[in-house]
Coordinates of N, CA and C and ligand atoms in Angstrom, one line a residue:
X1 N 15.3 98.3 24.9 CA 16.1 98.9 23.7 C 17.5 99.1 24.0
X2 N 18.3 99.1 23.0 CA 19.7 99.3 22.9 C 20.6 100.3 22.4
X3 N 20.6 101.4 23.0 CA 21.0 102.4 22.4 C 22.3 102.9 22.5
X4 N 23.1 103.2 21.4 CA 25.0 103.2 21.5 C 24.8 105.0 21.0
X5 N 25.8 105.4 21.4 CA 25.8 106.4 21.0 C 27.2 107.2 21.1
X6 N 27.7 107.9 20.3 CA 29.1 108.1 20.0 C 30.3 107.1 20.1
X7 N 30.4 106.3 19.7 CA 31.2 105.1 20.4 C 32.3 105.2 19.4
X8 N 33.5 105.6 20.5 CA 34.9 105.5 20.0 C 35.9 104.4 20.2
X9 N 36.2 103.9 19.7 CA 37.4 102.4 20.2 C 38.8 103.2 19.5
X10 N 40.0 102.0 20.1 CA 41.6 102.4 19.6 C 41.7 100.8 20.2
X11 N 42.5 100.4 19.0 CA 43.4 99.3 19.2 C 45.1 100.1 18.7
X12 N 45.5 100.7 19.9 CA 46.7 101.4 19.7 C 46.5 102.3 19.5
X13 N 47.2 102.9 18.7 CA 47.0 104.2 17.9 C 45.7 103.9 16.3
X14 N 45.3 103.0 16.3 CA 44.7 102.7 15.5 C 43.0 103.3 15.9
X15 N 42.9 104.1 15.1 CA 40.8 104.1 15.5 C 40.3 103.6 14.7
X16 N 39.4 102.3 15.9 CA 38.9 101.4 14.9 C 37.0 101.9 15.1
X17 N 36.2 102.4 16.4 CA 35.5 103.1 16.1 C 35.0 104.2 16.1
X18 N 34.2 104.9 15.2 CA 34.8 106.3 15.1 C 33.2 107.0 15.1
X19 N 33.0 107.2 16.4 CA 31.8 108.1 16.7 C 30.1 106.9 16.2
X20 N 30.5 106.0 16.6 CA 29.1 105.1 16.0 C 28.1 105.1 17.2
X21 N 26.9 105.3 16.6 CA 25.5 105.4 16.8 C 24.3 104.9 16.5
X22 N 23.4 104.1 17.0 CA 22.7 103.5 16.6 C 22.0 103.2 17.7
X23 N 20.7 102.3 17.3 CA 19.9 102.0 18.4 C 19.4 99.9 17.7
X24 N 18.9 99.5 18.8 CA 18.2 98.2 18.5 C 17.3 97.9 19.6
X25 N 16.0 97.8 18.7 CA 15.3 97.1 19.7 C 14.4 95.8 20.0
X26 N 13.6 95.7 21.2 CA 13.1 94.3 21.6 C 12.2 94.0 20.2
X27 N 11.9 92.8 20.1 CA 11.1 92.6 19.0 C 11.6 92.4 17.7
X28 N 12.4 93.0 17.6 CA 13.2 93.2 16.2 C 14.6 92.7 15.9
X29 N 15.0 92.3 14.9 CA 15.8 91.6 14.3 C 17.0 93.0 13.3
X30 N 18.1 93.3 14.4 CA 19.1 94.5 13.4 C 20.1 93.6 13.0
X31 N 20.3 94.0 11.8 CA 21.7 93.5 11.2 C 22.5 94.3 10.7
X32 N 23.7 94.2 11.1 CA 24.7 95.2 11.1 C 25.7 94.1 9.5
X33 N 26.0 95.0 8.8 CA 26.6 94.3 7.7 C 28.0 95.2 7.8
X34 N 28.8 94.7 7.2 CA 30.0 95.3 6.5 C 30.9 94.2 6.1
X35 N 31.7 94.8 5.1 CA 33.3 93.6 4.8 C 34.1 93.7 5.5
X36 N 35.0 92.9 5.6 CA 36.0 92.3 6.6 C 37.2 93.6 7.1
X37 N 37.2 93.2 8.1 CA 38.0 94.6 9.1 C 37.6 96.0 9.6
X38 N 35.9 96.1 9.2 CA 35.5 97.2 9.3 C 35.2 97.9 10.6
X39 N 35.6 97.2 11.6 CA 35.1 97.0 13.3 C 33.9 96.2 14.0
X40 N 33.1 95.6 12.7 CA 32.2 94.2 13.3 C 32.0 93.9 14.6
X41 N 33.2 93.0 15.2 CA 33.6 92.2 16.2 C 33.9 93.6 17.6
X42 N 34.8 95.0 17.1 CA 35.5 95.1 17.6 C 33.9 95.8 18.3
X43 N 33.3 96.0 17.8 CA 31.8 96.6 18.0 C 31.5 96.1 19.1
X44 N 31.0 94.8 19.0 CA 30.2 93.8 20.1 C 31.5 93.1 21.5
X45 N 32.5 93.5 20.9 CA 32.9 93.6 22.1 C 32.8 94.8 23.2
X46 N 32.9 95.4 22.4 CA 32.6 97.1 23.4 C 31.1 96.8 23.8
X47 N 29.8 96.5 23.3 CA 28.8 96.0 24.2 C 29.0 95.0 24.9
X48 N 29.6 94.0 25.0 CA 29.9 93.3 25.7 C 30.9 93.5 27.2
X49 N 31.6 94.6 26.8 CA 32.5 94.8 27.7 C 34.2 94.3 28.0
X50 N 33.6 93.8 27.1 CA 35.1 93.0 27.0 C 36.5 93.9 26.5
X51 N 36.5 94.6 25.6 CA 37.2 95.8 25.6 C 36.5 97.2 25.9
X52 N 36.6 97.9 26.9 CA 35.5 98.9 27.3 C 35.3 100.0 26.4
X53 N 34.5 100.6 25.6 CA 34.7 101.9 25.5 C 35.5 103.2 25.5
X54 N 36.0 103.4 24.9 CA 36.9 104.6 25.6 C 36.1 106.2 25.2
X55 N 35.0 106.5 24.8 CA 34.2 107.5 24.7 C 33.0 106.9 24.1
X56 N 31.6 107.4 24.5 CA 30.5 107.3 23.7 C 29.9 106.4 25.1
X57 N 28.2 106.3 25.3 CA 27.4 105.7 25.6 C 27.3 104.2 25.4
X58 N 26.6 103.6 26.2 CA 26.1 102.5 25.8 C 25.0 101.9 27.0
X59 N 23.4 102.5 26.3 CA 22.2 102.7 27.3 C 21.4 101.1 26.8
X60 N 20.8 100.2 28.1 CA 20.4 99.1 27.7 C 18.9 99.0 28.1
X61 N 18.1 99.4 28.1 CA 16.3 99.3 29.0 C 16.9 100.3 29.8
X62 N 17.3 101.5 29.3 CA 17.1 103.0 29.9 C 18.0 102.9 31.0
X63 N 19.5 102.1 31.2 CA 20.8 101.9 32.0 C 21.6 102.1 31.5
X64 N 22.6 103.1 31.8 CA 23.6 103.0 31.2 C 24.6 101.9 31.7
X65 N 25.3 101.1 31.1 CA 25.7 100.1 31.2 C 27.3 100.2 30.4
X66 N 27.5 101.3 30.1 CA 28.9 102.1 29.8 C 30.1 101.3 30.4
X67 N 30.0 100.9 31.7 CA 31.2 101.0 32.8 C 31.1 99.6 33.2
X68 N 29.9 98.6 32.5 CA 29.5 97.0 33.2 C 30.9 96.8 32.8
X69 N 31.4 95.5 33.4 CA 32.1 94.6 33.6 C 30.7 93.6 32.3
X70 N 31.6 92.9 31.5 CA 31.1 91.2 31.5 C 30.2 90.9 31.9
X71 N 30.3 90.3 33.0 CA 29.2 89.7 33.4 C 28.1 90.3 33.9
X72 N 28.8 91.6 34.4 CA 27.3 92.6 35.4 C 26.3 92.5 33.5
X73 N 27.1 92.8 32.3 CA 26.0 92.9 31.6 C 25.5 91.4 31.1
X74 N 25.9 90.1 31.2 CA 25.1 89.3 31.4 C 24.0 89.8 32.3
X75 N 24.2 89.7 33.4 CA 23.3 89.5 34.4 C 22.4 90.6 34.4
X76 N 22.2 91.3 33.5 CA 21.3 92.7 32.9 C 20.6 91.9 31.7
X77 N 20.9 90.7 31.1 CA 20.0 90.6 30.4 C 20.8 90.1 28.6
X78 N 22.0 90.7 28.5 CA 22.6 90.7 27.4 C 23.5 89.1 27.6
X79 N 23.6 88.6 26.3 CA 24.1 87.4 25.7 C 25.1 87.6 24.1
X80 N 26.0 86.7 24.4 CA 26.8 86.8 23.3 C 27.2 85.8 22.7
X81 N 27.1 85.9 21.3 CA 27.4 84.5 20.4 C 28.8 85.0 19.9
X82 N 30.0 84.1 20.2 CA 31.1 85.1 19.7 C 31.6 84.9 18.2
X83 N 32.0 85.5 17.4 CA 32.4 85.0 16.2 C 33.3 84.1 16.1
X84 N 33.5 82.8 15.4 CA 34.2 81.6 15.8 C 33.7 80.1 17.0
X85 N 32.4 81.1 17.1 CA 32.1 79.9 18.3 C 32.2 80.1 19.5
X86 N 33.8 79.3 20.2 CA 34.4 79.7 21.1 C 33.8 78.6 22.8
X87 N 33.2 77.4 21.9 CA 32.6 76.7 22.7 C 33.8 75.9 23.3
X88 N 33.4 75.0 24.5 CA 34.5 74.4 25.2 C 34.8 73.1 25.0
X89 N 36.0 72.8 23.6 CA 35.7 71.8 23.4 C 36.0 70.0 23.7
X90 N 36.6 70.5 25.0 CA 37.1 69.3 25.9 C 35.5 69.1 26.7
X91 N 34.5 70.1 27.0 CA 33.1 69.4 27.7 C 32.2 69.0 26.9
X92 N 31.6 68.7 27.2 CA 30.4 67.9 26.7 C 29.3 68.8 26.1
X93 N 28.2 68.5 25.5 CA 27.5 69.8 24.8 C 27.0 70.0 26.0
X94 N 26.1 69.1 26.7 CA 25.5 69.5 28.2 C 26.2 70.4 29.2
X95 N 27.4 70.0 29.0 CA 28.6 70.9 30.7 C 28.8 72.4 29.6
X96 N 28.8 72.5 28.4 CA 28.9 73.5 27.5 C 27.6 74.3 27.6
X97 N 26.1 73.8 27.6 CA 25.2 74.9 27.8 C 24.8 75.1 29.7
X98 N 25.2 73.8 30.1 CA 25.3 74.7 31.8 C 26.3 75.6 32.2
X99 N 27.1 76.0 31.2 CA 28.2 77.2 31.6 C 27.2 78.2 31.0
X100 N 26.0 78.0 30.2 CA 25.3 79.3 30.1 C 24.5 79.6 30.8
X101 N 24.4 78.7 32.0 CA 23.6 79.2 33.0 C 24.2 79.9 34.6
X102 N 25.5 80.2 34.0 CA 26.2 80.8 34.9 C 25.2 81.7 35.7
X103 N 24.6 82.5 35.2 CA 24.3 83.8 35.6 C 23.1 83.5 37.1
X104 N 22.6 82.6 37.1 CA 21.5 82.3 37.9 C 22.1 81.2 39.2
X105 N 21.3 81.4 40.2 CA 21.8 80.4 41.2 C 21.9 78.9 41.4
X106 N 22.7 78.3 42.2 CA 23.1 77.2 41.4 C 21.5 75.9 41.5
X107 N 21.2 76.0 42.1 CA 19.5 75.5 42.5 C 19.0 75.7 40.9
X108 N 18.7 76.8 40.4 CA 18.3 77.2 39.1 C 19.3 76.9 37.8
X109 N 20.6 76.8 37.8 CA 21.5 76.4 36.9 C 22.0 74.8 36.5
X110 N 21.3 73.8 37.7 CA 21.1 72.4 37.6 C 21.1 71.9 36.2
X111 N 20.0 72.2 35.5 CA 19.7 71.3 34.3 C 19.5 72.5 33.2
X112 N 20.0 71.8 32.2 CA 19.6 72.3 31.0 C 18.2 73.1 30.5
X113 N 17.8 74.2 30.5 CA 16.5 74.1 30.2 C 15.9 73.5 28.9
X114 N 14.3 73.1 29.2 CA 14.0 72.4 28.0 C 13.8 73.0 26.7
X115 N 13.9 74.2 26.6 CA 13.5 74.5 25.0 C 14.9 75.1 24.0
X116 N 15.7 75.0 25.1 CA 16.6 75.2 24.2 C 17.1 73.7 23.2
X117 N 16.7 72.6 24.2 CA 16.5 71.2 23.1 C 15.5 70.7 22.1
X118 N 14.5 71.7 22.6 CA 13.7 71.9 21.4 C 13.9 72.7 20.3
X119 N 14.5 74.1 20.8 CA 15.0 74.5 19.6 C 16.1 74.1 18.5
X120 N 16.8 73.1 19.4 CA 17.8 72.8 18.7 C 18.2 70.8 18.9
X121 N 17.2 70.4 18.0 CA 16.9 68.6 18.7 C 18.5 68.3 18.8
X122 N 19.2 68.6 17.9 CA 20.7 68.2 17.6 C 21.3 67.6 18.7
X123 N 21.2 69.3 20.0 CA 21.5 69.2 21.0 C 21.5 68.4 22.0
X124 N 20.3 67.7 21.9 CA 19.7 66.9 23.0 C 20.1 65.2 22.7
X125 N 20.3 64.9 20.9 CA 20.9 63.5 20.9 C 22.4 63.4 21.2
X126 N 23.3 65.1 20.9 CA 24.7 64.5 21.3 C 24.7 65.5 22.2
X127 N 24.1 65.5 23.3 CA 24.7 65.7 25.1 C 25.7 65.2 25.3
X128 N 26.1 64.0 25.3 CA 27.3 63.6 26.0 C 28.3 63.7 25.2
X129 N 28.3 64.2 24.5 CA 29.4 64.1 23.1 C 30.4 65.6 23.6
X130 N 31.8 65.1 23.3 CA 32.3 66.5 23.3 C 32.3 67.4 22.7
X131 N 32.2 68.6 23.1 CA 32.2 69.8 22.1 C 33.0 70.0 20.7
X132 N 34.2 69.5 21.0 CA 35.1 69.7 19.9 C 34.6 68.2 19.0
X133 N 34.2 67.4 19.3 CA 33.5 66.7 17.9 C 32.4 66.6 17.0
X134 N 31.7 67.9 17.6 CA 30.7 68.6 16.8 C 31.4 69.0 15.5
X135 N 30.3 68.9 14.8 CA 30.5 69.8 13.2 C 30.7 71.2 13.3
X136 N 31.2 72.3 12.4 CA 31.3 73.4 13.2 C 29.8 73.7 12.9
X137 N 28.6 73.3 12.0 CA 27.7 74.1 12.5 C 26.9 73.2 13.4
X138 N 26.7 72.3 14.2 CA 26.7 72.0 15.2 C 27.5 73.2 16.6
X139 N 28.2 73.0 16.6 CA 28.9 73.9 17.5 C 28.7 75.2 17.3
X140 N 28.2 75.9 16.3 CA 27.5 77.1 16.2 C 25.9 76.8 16.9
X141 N 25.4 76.0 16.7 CA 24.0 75.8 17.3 C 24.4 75.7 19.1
X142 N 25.7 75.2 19.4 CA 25.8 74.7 20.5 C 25.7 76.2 21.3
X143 N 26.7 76.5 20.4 CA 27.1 78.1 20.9 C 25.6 79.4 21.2
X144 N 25.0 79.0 20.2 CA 23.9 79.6 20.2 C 23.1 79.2 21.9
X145 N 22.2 78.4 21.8 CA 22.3 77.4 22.9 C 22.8 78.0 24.2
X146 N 24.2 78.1 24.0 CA 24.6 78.0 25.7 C 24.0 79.9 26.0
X147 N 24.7 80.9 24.5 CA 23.5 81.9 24.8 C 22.2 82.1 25.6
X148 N 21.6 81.4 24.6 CA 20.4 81.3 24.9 C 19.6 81.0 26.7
X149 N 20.6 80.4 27.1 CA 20.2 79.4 28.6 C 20.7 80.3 29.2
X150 N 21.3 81.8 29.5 CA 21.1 82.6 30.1 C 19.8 83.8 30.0
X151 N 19.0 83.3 29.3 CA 17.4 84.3 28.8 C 17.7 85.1 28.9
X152 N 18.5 85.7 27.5 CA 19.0 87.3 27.4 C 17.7 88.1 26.9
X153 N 17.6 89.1 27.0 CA 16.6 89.9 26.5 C 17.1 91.1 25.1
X154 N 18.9 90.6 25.0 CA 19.2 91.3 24.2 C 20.4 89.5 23.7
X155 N 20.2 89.5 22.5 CA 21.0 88.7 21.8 C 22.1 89.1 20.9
X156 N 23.3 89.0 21.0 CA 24.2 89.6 20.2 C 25.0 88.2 19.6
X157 N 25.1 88.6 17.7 CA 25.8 86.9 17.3 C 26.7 87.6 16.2
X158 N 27.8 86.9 16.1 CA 28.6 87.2 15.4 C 29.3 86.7 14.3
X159 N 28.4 86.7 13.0 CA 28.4 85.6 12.1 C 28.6 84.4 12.5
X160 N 27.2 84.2 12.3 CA 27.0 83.1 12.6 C 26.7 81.7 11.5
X161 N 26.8 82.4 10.3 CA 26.9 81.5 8.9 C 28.0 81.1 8.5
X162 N 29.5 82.1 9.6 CA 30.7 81.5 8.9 C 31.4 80.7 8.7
X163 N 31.3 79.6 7.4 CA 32.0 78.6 7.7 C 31.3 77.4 8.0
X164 N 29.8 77.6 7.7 CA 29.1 76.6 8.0 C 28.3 76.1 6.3
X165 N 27.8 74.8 6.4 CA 27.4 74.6 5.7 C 25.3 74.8 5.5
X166 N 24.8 74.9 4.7 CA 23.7 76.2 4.4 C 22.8 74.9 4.3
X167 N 22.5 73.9 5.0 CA 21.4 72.8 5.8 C 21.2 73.7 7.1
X168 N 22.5 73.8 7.9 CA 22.1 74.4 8.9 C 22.5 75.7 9.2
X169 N 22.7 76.3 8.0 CA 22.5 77.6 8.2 C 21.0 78.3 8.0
X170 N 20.4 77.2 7.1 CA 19.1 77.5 7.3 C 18.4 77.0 8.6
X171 N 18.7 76.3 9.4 CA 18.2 75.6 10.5 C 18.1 77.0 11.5
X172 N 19.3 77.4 11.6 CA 20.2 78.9 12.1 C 19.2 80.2 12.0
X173 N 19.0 80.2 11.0 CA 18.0 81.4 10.4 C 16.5 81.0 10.8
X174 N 16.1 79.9 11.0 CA 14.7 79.6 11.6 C 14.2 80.2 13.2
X175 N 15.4 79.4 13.8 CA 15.9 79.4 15.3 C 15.4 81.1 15.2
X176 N 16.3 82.0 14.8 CA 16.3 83.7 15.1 C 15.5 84.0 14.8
X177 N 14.4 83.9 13.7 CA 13.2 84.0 13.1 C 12.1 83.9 14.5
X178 N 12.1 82.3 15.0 CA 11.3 82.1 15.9 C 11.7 83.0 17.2
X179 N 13.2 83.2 17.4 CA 13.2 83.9 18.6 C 12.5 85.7 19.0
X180 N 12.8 85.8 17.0 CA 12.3 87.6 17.1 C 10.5 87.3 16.8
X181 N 10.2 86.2 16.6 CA 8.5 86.1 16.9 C 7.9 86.3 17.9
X182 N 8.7 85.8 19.1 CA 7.8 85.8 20.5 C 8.3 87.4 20.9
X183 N 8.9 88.4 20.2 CA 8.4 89.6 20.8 C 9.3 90.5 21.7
X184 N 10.1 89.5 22.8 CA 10.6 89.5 23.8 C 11.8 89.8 23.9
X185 N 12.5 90.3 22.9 CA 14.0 90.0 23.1 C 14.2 90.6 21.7
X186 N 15.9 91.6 21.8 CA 16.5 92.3 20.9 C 17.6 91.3 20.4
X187 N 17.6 91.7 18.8 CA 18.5 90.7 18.2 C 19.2 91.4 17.1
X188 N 20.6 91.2 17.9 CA 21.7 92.5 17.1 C 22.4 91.0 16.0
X189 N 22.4 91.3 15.2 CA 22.9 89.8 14.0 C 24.2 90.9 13.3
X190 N 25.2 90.8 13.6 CA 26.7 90.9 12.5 C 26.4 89.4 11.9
X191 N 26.5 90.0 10.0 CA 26.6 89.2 9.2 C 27.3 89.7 8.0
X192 N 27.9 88.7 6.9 CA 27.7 89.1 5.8 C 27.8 88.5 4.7
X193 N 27.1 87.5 4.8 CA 26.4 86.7 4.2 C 24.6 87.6 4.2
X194 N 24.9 88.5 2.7 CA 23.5 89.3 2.5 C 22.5 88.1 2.3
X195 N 22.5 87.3 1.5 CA 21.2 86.7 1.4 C 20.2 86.2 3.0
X196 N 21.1 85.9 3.8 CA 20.8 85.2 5.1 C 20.6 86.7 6.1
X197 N 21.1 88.0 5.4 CA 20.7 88.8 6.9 C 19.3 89.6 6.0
X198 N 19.1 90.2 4.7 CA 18.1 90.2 4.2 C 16.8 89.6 4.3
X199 N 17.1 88.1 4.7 CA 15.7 87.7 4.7 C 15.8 87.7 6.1
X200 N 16.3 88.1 7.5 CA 15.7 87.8 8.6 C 15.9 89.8 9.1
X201 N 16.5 90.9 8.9 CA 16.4 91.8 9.0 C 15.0 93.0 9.3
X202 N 15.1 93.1 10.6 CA 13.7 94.3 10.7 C 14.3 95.2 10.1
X203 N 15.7 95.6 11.0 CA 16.6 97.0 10.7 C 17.8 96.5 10.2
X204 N 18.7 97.2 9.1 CA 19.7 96.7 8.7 C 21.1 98.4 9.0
X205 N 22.2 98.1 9.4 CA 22.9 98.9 9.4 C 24.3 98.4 8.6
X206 N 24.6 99.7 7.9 CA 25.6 99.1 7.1 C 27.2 99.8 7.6
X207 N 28.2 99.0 7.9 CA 29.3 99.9 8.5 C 30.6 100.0 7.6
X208 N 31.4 101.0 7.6 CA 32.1 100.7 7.4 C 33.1 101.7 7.9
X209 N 35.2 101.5 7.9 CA 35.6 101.9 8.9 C 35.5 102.9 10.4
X210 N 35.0 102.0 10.9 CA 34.2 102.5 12.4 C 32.7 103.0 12.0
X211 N 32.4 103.2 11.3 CA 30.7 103.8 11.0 C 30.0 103.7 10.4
X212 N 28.9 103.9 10.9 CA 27.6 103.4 10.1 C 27.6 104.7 8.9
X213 N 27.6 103.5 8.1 CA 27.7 104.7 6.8 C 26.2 104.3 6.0
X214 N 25.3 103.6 6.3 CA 23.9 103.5 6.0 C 22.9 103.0 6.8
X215 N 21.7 103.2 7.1 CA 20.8 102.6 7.7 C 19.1 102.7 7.1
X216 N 18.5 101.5 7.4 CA 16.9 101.4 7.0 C 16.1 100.4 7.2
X217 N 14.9 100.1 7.0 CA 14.7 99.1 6.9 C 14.9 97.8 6.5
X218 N 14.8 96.5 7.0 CA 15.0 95.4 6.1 C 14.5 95.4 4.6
X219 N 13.0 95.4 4.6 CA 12.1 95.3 3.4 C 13.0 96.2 2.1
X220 N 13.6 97.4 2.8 CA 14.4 98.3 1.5 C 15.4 97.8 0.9
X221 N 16.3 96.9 2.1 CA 17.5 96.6 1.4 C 18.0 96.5 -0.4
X222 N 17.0 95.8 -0.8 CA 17.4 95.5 -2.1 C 17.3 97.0 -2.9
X223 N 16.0 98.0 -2.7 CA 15.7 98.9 -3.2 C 17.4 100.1 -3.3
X224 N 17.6 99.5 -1.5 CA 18.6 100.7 -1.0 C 19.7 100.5 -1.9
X225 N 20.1 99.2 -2.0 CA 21.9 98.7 -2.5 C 22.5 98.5 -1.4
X226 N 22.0 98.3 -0.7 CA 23.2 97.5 0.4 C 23.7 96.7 0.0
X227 N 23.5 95.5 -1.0 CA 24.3 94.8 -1.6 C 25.6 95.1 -1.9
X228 N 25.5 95.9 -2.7 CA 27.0 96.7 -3.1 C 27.7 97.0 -2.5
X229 N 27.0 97.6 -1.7 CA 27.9 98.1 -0.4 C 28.6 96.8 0.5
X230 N 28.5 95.4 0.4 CA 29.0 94.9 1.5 C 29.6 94.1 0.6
X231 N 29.4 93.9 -0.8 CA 29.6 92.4 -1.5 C 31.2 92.4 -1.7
X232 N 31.8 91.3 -1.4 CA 32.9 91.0 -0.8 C 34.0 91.0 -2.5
Ligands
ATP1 N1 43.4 92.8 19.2 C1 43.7 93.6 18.2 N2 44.8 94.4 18.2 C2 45.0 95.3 17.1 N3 44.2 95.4 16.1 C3 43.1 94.7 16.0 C4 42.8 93.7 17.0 N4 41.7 93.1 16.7 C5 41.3 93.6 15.5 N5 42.2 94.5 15.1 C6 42.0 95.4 13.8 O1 40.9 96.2 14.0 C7 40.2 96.3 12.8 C8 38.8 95.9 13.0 O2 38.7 94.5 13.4 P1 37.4 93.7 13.7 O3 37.8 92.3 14.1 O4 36.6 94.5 14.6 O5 36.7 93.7 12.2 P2 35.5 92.9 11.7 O6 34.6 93.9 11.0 O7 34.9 92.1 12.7 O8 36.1 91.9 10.6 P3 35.7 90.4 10.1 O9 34.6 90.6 9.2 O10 36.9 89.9 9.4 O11 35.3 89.6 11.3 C9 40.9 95.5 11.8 O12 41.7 96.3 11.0 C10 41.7 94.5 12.6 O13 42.9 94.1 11.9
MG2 MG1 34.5 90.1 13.0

């Protein structure tokens, strides 16, 4: 499980998050909603590590993991889909998901694993193709993907419908579906596109500047109005 607690961010004098709290866990599917600028991104960077924390927790399978560097929290288990992609588009989709197997030794980081070509056949016909001449939602699956080949037990994605076309945004929504089936693995989804986080949501949290200003179950959303709350 993933548990945040008081989490304060500043970009300058700016506070972008302001005391946020929450939890996600294995098995389940959280979706974090809000409209545009509300700290989203700035969020999953702070789990990420990428800009650290400057107050509040951040506990991962009972670690605090507050002070990880990047990669230490790869190598704990956490994976990141970044908003935009962010795939490398001079390599190849192949040399693009063996960069997601950084985390493992290089004996173990050889080949592609096979089910991430199963999850995603796309993958496996344009291997040699470069990244940058993928579709963008191609390169959102790629992205996904190179995720994925690190076997995170914690998934974090960052709109991942944006800008794509809704063939494979439904493809997108299957993929997370099947991954929160096997059980094994926590899946933090920033979206907001409501129709696409509704139907895959266990837990839904709704933010807005720096905080969670609603939470509940998926099944409620419509009862709750989260709608309203996020519709752009
Ligand atoms: N590097 C930065 N320096 C200064 N301010 C920033 C920086 N990045 C983001 N901001 C500001 O911080 C606030 C939160 O941004 P953030 O990207 O976290 O929002 P978001 O909810 O992800 O938005 P979106 O839905 O558009 O992706 C915004 O007001 C944004 O302009
Ligand atoms: Mg964002």
């Amino acid at each position: 499980m993933l548990e945040v607690k008081e989490l304060h961010q500043y970009y300058g004098g700016s506070h972008i998050l302001r005391g946020l709290s929450f939890e996600a866990r294995i098995g389940e599917i959280t979706c974090l909603l809000g409209r545009n600028g509300v700290g989203k991104t700035t969020l999953l960077k702070c789990l990420m590590g990428l800009i650290p924390a400057k107050e509040g927790t951040v506990t991962w399978e009972g670690k605090a993991i507050t002070g990880y560097k990047p990669h230490q929290r790869v190598q704990s288990g956490i994976a990141y889909v970044p908003q935009g992609r962010e795939i490398f588009g001079r390599l190849t989709v192949e040399e693009n998901l063996l960069m997601g197997l950084s985390r493992f030794s290089a004996g173990e980081a050889k080949a592609v694993p096979e089910f991430i070509y199963e999850l995603f056949p796309v993958l496996r016909e344009m291997k040699h193709r470069r990244g940058g001449d993928l579709s963008g939602g191609q390169q959102q699956q790629l992205a996904i993907g190179r995720a994925l080949a690190s076997r995170p037990r914690l998934l974090i994605l960052d709109e991942p419908t944006e800008g794509i076309q809704p063939s494979v945004i439904k493809e997108i929504g299957v993929v997370i579906q099947k991954l929160a089936a096997k059980g094994d693995m926590a899946i933090l989804l920033v979206e907001q596109f409501y129709d696409f986080a509704a139907e895959l949501a266990d837990q839904y949290l709704v933010m807005s500047r720096g905080e969670i200003i609603q939470r509940g179950r998926g099944e409620n959303m419509e009862a709750e109005g989260v709608q309203r709350l996020v519709a752009i």
